[in-house]
PDB file of C-alpha atoms in Angstrom:
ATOM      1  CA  UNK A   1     119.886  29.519 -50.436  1.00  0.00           C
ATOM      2  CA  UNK A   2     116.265  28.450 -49.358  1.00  0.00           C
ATOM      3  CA  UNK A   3     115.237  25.280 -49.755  1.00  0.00           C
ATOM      4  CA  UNK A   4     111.849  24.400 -52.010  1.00  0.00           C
ATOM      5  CA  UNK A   5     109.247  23.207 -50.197  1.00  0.00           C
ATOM      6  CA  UNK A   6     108.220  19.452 -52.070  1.00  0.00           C
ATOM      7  CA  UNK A   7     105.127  19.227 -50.752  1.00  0.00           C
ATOM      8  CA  UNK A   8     104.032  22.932 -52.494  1.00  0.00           C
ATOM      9  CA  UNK A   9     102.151  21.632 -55.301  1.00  0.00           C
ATOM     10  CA  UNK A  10     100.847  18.413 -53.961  1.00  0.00           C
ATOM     11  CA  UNK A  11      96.759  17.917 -53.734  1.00  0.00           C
ATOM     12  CA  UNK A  12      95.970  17.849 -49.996  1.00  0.00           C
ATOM     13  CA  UNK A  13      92.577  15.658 -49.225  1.00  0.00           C
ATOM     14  CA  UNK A  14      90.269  16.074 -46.557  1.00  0.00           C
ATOM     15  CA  UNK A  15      87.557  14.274 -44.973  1.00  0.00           C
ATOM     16  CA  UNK A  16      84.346  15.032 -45.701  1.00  0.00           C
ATOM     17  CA  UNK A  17      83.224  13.729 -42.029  1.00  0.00           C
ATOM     18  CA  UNK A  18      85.979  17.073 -40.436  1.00  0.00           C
ATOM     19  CA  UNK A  19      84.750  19.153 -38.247  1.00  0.00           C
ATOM     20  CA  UNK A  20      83.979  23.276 -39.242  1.00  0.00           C
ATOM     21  CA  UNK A  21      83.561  23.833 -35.369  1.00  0.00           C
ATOM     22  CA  UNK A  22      81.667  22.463 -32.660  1.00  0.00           C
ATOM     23  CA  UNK A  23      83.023  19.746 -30.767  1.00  0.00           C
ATOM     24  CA  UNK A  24      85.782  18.610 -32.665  1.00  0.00           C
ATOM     25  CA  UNK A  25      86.928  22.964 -32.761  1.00  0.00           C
ATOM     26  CA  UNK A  26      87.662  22.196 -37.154  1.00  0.00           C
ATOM     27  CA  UNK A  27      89.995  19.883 -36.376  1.00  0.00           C
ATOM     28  CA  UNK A  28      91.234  17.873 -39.839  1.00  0.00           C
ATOM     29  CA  UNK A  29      93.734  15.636 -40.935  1.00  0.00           C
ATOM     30  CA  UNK A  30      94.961  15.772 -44.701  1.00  0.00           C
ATOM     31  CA  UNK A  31      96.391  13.575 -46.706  1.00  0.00           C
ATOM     32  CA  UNK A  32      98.097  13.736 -50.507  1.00  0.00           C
ATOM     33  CA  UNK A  33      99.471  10.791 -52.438  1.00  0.00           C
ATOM     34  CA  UNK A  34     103.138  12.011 -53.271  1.00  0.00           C
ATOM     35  CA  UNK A  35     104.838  11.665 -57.033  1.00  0.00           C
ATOM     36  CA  UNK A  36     107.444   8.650 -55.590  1.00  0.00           C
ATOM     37  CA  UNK A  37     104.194   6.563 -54.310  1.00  0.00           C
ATOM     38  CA  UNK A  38     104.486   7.699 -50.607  1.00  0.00           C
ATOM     39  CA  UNK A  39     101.624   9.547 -48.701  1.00  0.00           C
ATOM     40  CA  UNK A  40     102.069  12.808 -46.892  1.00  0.00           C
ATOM     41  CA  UNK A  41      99.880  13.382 -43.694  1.00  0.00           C
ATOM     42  CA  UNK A  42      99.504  16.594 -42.053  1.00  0.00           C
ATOM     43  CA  UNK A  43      97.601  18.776 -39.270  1.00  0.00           C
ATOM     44  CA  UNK A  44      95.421  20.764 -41.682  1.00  0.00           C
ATOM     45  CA  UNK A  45      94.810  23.625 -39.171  1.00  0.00           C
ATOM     46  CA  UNK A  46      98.838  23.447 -38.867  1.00  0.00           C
ATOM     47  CA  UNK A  47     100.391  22.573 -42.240  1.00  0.00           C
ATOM     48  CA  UNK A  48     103.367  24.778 -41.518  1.00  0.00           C
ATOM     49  CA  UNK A  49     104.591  22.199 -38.790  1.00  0.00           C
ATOM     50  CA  UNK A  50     105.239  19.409 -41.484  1.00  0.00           C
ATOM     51  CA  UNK A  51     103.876  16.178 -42.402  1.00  0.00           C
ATOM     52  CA  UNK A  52     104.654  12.630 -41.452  1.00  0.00           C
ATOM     53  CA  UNK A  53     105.543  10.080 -44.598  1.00  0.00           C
ATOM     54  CA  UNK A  54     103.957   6.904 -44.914  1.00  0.00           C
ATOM     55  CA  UNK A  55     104.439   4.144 -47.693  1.00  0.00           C
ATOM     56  CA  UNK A  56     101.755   2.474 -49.531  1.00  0.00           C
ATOM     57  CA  UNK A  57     101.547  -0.690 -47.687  1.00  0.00           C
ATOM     58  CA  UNK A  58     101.906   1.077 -44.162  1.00  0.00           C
ATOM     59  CA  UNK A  59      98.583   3.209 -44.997  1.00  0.00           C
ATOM     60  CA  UNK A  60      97.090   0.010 -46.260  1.00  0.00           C
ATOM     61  CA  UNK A  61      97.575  -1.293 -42.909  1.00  0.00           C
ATOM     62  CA  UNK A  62      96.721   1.596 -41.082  1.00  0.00           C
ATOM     63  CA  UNK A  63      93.367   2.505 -43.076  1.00  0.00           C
ATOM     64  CA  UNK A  64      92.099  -1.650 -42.513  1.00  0.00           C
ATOM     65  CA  UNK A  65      92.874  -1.302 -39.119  1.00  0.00           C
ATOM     66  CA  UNK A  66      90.588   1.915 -38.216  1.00  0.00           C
ATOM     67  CA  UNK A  67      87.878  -0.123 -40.885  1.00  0.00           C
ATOM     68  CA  UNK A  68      88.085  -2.714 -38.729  1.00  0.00           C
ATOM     69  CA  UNK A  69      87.620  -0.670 -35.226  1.00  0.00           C
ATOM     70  CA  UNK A  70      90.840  -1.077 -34.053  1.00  0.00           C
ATOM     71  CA  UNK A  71      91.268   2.058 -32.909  1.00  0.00           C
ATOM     72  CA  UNK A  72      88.101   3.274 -31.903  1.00  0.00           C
ATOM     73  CA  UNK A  73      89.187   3.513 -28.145  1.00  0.00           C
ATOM     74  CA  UNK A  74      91.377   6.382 -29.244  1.00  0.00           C
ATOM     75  CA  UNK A  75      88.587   8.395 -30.117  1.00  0.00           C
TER      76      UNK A  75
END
C-alpha cells in the first residue's frame, strides 16, 4: 500500500527576491507552515527530493540570524 504524501496539500511560499534565471539559474527555496506548527523547507526546483522540518522557535532563530547578517559570507 502507498503511502500519502503529508505535505500534498500544504501552501508552499516563495520569495519574491528568487531568481527566474540569470545568475542565480531560478534557483528557490520554499517554505509552508505545517498543520502541527512545524515548517517544511524544500528545493523548489526539486520538491520530489523532500523537505527538511524545522520547529517554530528554530526558524525564529534561523530567520534573526540571516536579518542580522550572520550568514552573509555564505552567499
Amino acid at each position: 500500500m502507498a503511502k500519502s504524501n503529508p505535505l500534498a496539500h500544504v501552501q508552499w511560499r516563495k520569495s519574491s527576491f528568487s531568481g527566474g534565471g540569470g545568475d542565480t539559474g531560478g534557483d528557490c527555496v520554499e517554505a509552508a507552515a505545517l498543520p502541527d506548527g512545524r515548517i517544511a523547507v524544500r528545493n523548489s526546483k526539486h520538491p520530489e527530493a523532500g523537505a527538511v522540518f524545522f520547529t517554530r522557535s528554530e526558524m525564529g532563530a534561523w530567520l534573526k540570524g540571516v536579518k542580522a547578517g550572520e550568514f552573509d559570507d555564505l552567499v
